[in-house]
CSV table of C-alpha atoms and ligand atoms in Angstrom, one decimal:
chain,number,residue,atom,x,y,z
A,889,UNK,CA,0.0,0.0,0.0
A,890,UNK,CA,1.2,3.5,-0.5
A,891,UNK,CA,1.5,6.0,2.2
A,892,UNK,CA,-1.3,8.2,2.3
A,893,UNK,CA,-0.7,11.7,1.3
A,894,UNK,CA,-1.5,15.0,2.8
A,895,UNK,CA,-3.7,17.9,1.5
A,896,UNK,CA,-2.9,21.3,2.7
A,897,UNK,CA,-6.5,22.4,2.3
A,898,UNK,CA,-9.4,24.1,4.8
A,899,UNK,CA,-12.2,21.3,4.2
A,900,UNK,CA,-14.8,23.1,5.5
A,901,UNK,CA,-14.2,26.1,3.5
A,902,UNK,CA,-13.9,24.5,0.1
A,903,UNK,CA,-17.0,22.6,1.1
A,904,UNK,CA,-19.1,26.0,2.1
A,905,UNK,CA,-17.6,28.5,-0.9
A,906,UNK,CA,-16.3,26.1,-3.6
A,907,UNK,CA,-17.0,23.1,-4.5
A,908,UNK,CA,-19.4,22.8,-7.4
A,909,UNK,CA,-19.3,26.6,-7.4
A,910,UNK,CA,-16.1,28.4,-7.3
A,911,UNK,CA,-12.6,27.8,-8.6
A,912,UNK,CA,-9.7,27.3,-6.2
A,913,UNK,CA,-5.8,27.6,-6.6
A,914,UNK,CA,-4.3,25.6,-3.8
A,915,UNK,CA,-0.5,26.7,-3.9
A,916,UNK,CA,1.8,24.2,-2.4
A,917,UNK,CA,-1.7,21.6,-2.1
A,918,UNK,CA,1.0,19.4,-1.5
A,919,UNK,CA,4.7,19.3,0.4
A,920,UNK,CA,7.6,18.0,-1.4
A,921,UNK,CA,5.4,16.4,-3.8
A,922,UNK,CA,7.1,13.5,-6.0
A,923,UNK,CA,4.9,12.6,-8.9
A,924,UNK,CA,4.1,9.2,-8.9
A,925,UNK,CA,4.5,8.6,-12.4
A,926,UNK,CA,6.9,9.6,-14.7
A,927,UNK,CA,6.4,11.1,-18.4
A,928,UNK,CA,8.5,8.0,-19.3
A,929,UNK,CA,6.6,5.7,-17.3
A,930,UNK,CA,3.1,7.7,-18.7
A,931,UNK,CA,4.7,7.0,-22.7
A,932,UNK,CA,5.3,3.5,-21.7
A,933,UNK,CA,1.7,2.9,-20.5
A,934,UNK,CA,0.2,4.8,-24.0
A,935,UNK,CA,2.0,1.4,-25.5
A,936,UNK,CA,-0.2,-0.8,-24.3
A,937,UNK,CA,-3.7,-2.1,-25.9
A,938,UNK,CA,-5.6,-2.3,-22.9
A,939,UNK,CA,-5.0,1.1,-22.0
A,940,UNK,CA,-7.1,3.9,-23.0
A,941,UNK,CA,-4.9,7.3,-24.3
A,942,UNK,CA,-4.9,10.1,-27.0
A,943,UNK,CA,-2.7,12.6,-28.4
A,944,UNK,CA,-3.8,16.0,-29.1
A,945,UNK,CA,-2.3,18.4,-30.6
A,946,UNK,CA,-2.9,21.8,-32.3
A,947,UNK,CA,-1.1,22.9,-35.7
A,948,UNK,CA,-2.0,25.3,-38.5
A,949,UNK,CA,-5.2,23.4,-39.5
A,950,UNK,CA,-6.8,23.4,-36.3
A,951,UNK,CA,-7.1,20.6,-33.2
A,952,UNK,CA,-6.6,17.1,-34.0
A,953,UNK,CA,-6.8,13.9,-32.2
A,954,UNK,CA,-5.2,10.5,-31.8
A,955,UNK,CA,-6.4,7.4,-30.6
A,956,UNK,CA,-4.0,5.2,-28.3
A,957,UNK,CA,-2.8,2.4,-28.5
A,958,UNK,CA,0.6,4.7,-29.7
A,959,UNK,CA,4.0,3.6,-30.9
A,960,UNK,CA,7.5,4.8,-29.7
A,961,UNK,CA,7.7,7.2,-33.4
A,962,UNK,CA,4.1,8.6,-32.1
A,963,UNK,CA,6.0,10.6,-29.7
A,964,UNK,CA,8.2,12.5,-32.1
A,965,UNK,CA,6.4,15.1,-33.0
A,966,UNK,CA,7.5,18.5,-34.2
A,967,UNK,CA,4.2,20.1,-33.2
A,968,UNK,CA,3.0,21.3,-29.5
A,969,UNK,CA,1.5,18.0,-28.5
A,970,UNK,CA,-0.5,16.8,-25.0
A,971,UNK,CA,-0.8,12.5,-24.5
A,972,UNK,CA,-3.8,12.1,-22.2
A,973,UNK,CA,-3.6,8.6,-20.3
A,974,UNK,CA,-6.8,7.6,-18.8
A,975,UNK,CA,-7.3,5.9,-15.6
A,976,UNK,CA,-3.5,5.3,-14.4
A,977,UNK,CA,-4.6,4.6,-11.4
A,978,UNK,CA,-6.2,1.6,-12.5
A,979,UNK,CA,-2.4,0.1,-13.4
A,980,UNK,CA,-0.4,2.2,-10.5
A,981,UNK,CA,-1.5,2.1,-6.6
A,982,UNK,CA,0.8,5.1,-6.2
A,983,UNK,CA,-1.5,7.0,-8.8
A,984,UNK,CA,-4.6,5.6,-6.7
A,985,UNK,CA,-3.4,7.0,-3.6
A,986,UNK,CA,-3.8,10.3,-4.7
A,987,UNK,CA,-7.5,9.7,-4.7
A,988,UNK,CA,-7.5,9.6,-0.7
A,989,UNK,CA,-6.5,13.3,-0.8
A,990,UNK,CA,-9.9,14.5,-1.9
A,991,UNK,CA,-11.7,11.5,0.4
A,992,UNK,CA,-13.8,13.8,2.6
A,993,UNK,CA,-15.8,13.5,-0.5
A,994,UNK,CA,-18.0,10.7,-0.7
A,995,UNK,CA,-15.8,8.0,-2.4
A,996,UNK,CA,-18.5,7.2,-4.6
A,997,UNK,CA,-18.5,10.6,-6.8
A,998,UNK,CA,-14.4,10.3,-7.5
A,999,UNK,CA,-13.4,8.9,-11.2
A,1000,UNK,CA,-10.5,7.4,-12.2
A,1001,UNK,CA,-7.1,9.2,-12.3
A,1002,UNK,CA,-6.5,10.9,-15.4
A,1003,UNK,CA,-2.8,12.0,-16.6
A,1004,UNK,CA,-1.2,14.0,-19.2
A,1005,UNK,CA,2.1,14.8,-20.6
A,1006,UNK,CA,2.5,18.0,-22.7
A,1007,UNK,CA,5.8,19.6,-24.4
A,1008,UNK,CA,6.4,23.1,-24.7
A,1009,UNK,CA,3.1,25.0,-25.5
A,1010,UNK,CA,1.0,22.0,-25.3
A,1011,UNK,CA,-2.5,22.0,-24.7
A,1012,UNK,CA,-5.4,20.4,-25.3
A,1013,UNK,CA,-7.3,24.2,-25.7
A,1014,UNK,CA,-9.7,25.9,-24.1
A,1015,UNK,CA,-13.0,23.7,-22.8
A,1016,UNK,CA,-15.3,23.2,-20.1
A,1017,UNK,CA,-16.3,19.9,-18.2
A,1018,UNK,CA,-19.0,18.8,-17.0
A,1019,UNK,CA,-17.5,17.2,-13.5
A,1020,UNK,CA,-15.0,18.8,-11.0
A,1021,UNK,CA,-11.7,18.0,-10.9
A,1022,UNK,CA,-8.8,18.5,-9.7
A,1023,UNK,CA,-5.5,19.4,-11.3
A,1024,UNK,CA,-2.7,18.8,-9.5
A,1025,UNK,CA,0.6,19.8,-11.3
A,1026,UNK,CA,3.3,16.9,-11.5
A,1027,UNK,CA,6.7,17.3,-12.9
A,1028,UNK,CA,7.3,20.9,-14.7
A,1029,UNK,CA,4.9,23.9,-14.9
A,1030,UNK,CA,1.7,24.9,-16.8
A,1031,UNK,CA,-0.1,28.2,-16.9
A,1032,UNK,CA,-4.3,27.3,-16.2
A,1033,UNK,CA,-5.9,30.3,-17.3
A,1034,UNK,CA,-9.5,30.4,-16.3
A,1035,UNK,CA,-12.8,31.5,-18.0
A,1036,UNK,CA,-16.4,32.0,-18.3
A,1037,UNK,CA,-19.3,30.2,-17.2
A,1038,UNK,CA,-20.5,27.6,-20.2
A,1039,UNK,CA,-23.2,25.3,-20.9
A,1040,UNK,CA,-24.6,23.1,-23.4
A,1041,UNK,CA,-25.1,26.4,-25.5
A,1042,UNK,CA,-21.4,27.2,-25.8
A,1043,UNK,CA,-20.5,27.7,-29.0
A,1044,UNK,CA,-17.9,24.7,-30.0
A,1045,UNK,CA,-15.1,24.6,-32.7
A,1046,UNK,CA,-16.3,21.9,-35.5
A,1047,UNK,CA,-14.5,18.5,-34.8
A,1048,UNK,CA,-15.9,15.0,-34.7
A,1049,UNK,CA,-14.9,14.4,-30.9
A,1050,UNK,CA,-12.8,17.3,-29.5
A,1051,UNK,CA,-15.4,19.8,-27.5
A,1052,UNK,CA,-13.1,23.2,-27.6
A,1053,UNK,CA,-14.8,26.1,-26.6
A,1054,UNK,CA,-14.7,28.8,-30.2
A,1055,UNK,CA,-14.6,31.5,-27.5
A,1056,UNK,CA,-12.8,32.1,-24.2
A,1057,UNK,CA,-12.6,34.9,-22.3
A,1058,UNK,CA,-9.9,34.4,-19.6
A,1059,UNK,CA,-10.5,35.6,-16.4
A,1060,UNK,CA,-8.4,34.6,-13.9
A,1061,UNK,CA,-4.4,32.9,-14.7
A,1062,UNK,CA,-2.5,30.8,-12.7
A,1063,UNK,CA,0.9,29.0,-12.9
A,1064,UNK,CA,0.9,26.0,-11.3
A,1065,UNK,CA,4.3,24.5,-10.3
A,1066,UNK,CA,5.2,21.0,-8.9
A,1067,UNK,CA,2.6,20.4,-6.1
A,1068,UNK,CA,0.4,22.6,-6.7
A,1069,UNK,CA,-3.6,21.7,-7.4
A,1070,UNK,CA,-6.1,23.9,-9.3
A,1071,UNK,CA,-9.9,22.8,-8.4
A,1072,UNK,CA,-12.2,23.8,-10.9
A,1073,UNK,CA,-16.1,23.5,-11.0
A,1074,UNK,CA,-18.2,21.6,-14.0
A,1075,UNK,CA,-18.9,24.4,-16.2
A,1076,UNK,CA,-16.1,26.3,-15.8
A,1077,UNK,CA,-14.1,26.9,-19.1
A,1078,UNK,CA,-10.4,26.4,-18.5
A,1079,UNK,CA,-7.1,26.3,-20.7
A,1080,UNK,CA,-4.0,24.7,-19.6
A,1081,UNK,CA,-0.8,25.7,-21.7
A,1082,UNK,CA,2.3,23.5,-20.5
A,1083,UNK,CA,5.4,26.0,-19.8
A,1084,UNK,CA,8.1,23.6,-20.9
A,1085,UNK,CA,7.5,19.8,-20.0
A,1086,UNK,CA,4.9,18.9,-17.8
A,1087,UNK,CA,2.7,16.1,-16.2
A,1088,UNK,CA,-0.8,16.9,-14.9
A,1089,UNK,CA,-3.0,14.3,-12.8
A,1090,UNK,CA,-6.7,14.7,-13.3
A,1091,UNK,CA,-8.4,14.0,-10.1
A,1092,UNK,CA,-12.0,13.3,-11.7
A,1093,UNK,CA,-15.4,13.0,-10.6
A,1094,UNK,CA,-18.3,11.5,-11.5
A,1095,UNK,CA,-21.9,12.4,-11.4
A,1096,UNK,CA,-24.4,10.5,-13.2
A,1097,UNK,CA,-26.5,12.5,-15.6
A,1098,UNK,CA,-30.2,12.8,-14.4
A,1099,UNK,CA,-31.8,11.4,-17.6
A,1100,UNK,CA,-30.2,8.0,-16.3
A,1101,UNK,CA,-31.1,8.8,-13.3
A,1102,UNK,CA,-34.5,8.9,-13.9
A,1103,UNK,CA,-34.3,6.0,-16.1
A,1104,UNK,CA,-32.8,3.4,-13.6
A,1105,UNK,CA,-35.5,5.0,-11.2
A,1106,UNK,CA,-38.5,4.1,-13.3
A,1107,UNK,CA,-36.8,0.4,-14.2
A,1108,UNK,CA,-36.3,-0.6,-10.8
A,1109,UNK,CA,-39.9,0.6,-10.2
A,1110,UNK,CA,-41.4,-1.0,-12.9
A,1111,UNK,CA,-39.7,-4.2,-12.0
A,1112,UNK,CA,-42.1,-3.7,-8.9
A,1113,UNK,CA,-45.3,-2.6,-10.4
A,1114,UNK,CA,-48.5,-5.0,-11.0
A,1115,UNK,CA,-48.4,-4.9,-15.3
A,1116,UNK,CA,-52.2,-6.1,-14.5
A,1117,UNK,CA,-52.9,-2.9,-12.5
A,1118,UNK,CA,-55.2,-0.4,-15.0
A,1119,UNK,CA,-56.3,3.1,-15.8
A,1120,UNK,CA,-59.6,3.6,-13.2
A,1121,UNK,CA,-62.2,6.0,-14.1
A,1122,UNK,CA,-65.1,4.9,-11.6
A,1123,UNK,CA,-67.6,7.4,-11.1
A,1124,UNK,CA,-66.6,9.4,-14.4
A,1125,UNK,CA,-68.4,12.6,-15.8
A,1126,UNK,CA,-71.0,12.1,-18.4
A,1127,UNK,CA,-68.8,13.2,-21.5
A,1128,UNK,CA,-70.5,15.6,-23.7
A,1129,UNK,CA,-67.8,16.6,-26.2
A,1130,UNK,CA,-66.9,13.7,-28.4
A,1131,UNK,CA,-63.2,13.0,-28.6
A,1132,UNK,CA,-62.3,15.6,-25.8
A,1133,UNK,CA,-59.4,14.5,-23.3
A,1134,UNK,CA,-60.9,16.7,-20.6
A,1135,UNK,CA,-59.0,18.0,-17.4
A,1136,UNK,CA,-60.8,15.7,-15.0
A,1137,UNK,CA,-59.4,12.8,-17.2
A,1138,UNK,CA,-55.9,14.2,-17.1
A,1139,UNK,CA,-56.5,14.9,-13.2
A,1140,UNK,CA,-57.0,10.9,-12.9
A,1141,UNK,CA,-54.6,9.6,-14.8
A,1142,UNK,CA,-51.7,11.6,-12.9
A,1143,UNK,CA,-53.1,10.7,-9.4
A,1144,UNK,CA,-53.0,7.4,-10.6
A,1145,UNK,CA,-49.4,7.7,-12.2
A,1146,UNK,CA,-48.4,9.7,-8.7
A,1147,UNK,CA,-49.8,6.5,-6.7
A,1148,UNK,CA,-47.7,4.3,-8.7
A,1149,UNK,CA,-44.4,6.6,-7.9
A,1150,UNK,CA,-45.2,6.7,-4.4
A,1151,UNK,CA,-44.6,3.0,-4.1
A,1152,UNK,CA,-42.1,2.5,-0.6
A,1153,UNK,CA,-38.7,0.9,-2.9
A,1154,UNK,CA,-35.1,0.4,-1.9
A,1155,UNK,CA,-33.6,2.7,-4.4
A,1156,UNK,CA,-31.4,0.4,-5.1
A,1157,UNK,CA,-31.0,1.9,-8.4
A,1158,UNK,CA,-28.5,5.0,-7.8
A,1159,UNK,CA,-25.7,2.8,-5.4
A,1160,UNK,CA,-25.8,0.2,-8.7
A,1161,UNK,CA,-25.4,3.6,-11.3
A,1162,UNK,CA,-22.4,5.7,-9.6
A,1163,UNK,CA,-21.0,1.7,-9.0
A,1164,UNK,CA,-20.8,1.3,-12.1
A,1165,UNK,CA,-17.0,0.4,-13.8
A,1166,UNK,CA,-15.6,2.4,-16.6
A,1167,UNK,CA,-14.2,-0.7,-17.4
A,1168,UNK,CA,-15.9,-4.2,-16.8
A,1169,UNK,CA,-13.1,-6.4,-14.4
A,1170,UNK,CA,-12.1,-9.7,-16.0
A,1171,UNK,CA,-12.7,-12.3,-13.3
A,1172,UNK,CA,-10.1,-15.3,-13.8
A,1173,UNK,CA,-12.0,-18.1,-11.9
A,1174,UNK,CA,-8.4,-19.6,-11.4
A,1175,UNK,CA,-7.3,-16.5,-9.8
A,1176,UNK,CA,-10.7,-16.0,-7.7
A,1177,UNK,CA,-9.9,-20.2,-6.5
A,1178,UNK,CA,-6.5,-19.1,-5.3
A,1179,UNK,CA,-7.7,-15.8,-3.6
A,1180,UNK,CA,-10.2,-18.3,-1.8
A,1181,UNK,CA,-7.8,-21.0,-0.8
A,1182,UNK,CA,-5.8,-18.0,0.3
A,1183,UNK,CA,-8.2,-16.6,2.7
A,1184,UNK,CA,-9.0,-19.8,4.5
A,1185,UNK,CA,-5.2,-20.3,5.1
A,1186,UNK,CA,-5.1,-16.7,6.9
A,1187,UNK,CA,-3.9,-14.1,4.7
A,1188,UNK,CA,-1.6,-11.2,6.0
A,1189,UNK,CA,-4.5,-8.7,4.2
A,1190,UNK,CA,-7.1,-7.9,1.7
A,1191,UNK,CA,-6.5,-4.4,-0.2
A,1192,UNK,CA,-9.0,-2.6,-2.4
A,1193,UNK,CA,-8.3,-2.7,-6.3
A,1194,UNK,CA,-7.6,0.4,-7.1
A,1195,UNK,CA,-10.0,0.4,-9.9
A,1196,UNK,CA,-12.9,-1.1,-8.2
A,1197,UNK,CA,-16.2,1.3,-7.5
A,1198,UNK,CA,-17.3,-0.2,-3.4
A,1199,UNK,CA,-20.3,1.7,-2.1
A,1200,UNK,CA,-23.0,1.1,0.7
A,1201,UNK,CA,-26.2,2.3,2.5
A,1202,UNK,CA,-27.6,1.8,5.8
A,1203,UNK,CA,-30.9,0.1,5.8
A,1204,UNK,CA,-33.3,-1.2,8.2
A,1205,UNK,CA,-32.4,-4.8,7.5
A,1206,UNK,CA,-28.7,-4.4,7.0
A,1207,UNK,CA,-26.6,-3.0,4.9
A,1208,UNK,CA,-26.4,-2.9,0.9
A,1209,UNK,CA,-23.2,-3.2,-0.9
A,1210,UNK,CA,-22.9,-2.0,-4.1
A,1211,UNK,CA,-19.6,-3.5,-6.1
A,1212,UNK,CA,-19.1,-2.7,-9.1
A,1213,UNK,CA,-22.7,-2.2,-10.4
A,1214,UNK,CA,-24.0,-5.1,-8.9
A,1215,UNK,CA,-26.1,-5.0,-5.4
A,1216,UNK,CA,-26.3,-7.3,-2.2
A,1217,UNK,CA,-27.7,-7.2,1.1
A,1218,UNK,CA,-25.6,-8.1,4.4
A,1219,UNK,CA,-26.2,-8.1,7.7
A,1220,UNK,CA,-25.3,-5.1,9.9
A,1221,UNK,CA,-22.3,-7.0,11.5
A,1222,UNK,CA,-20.1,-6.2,8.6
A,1223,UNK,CA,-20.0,-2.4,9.3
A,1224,UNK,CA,-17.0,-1.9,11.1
A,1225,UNK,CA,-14.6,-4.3,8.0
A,1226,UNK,CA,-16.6,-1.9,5.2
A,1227,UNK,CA,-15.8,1.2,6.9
A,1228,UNK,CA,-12.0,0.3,6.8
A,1229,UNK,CA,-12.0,-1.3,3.5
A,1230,UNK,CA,-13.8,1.9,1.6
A,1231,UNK,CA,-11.2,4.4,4.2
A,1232,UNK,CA,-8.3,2.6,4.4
A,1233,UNK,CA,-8.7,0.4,1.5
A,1234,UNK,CA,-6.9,-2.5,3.4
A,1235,UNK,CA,-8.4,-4.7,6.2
A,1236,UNK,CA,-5.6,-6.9,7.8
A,1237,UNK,CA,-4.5,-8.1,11.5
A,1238,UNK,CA,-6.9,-9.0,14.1
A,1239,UNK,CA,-9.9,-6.9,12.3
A,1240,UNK,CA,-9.0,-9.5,9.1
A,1241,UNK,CA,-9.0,-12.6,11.3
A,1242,UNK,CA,-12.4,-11.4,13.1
A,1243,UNK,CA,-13.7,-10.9,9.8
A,1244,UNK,CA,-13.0,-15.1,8.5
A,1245,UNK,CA,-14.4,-15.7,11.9
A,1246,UNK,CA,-17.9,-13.8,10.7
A,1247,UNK,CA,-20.1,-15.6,8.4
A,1248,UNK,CA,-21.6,-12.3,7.6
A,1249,UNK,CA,-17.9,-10.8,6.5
A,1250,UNK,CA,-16.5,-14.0,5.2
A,1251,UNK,CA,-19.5,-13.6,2.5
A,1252,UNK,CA,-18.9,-10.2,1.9
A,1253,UNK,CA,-15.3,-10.8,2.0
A,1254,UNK,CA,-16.2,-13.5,-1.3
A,1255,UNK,CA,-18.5,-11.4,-2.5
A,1256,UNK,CA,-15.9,-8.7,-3.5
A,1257,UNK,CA,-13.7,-11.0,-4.9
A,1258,UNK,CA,-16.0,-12.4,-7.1
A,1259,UNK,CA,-17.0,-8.6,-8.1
A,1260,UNK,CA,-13.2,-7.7,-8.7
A,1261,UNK,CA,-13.3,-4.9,-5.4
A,1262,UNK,CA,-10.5,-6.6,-3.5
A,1263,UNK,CA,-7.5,-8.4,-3.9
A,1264,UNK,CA,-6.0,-10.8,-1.1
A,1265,UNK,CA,-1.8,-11.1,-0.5
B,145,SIN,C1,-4.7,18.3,-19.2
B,145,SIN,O1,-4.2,17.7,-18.3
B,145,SIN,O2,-4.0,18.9,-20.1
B,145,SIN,C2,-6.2,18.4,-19.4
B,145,SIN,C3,-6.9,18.3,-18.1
B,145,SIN,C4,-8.3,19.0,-18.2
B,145,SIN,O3,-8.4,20.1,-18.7
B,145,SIN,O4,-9.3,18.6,-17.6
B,146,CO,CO1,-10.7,19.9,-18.5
């Protein structure tokens, strides 16, 4: 496990003036900060087929964009360029780590780890996101300038797949050095332009849109509804208008729609959507055999893959875990081991042995194997 690093940050005061609202420079976010990845390291990972990356860079024509998997002559380029590596954390726990420096926010809402490379100049130009993140400057410097307020309405520069803003007024400019973190709202257009090479980690987050929302809503609550149950008009108003929907009609059918909403459910639902993987986790029944065999022998821990998406919610009955998109219900007894699994991402000693003692835990414990959350050394 890595060491857990340090933010130099007032919680409270991010929480009551910033986040989701307001930009924040955080100058020296972190001491002596060594990035854990190297621009050699980041090349080395654009390689590999499994692993999601692109190249952008801007010449006289305009933006353009590359799709990973890239080759060593990919990275010669006369041209100001930017390689964007997706979810490194996924491949390095040191790049996970730096996920527990933003974890007095529900654990749920963080993404994976995004980071880029840039030469002199690069940039991936002026845009606006539609999550908050966190930029936290690696090796080398880049100048973030920031902008105006966008929406869907933004005017956009014509490409296929790249979303860069045709207008930016800058506002605000800072140069972030080694260390440093930049937090910036959804919405909020920013430009990053590296000053000589640099590395930038991406601390994402998710939020699911509410048109999925409302659709996972309505399937989980028409998985529950009576398809005999039918519109009711007893008692109805002599109709005197032929063809005429009338008000009263309307009135009905959206009490009786409202009665159907009102059903008591679980809400299941939302813990399975912001669970859900970016990537679906192979599952190697060898591997899950060995894990097993492993646990009844007494392991010395259990860690948390770093690309696994663990939730839960307090119920009446017990508690709901949500791994990975998937949902199951324990009983209230395994608390204490989720608690320090989702905090510390590593359950080990005595608290691990009490756990294989629990019937409750030990099928939890299998239960995230199977659903690719943990890993057992
Ligand atoms: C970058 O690292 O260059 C881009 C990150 C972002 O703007 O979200
Ligand atoms: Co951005």
């Amino acid at each position: 496990m890595s060491p857990r690093p340090t933010l130099n940050l007032d919680r409270e005061s991010f929480l009551a003036l910033h986040w989701q609202r307001k930009p924040l420079f955080i100058p020296g976010a972190i001491e002596h900060f060594k990035p854990p990845v190297s621009s050699h390291q980041l090349a080395g990972l654009a390689l590999e087929e499994h692993v999601e990356s692109r190249i952008i860079e801007h010449r006289e024509g305009g933006w353009q964009l590359y799709h990973g998997p890239f080759s060593n002559a990919d990275f010669k380029r006369e041209t100001a360029w930017t390689l964007l590596v997706q979810a490194v954390d996924h491949y390095l726990p040191e790049v996970a780590a730096l996920r527990q420096l933003v974890d007095f926010l529900p654990q749920w809402r963080t993404d994976d780890v995004m980071v880029s490379y840039a030469v002199d100049g690069g940039s991936v130009g002026p845009h606006y996101d539609n999550y908050d993140v966190f930029l936290l400057q690696g090796e080398g410097e880049r100048l973030w300038k920031l902008g105006q307020f966008c929406d869907a309405s933004a005017p956009l520069l014509p490409h296929e797949e790249l979303r860069i803003l045709s207008l930016f007024e800058s506002q605000e400019e800072f140069l972030l050095r080694p260390g440093d973190m930049l937090y910036v709202p959804p919405g909020t257009a920013h430009w990053g332009i590296a000053r000589g090479e640099c590395t930038t980690f991406s601390i994402g987050f998710r939020a699911p849109r509410v048109n999925d929302m409302v659709s996972r809503w309505a399937d989980q609550l028409l998985e529950r509804l009576d398809p005999e149950l039918f519109y009711r008009d007893a008692n109805i108003e002599s109709a005197t208008r032929p063809g005429e929907i009338r008000p009263r009609d309307l009135e009905r059918a959206l009490a009786q729609v409202q009665a159907a909403l009102d059903q008591e459910m679980d809400n299941h639902w939302f813990g399975e959507l912001v669970t859900e993987p970016r990537y679906t986790p192979a599952t190697d029944e060898d591997d899950l055999a060995e894990a097993r065999a492993l646990l009844e022998e007494g392991v010395a821990y259990v860690a948390l893959s770093p690309e696994s998406k663990l939730a839960w919610q307090q119920e009446a009955g017990g508690i709901t875990v949500f791994a990975n998109g998937d949902a199951r219900q324990f009983p209230p007894g395994v608390l204490p081991y989720l608690i320090q699994l989702c905090g510390e991402w590593l359950l080990q000693g005595d608290l691990l042995a009490q756990a294989l003692d629990d019937p409750g835990a030990d099928a939890l414990l299998n239960y995230l194997l199977e659903a690719g959350c943990i890993y057992v050394e």
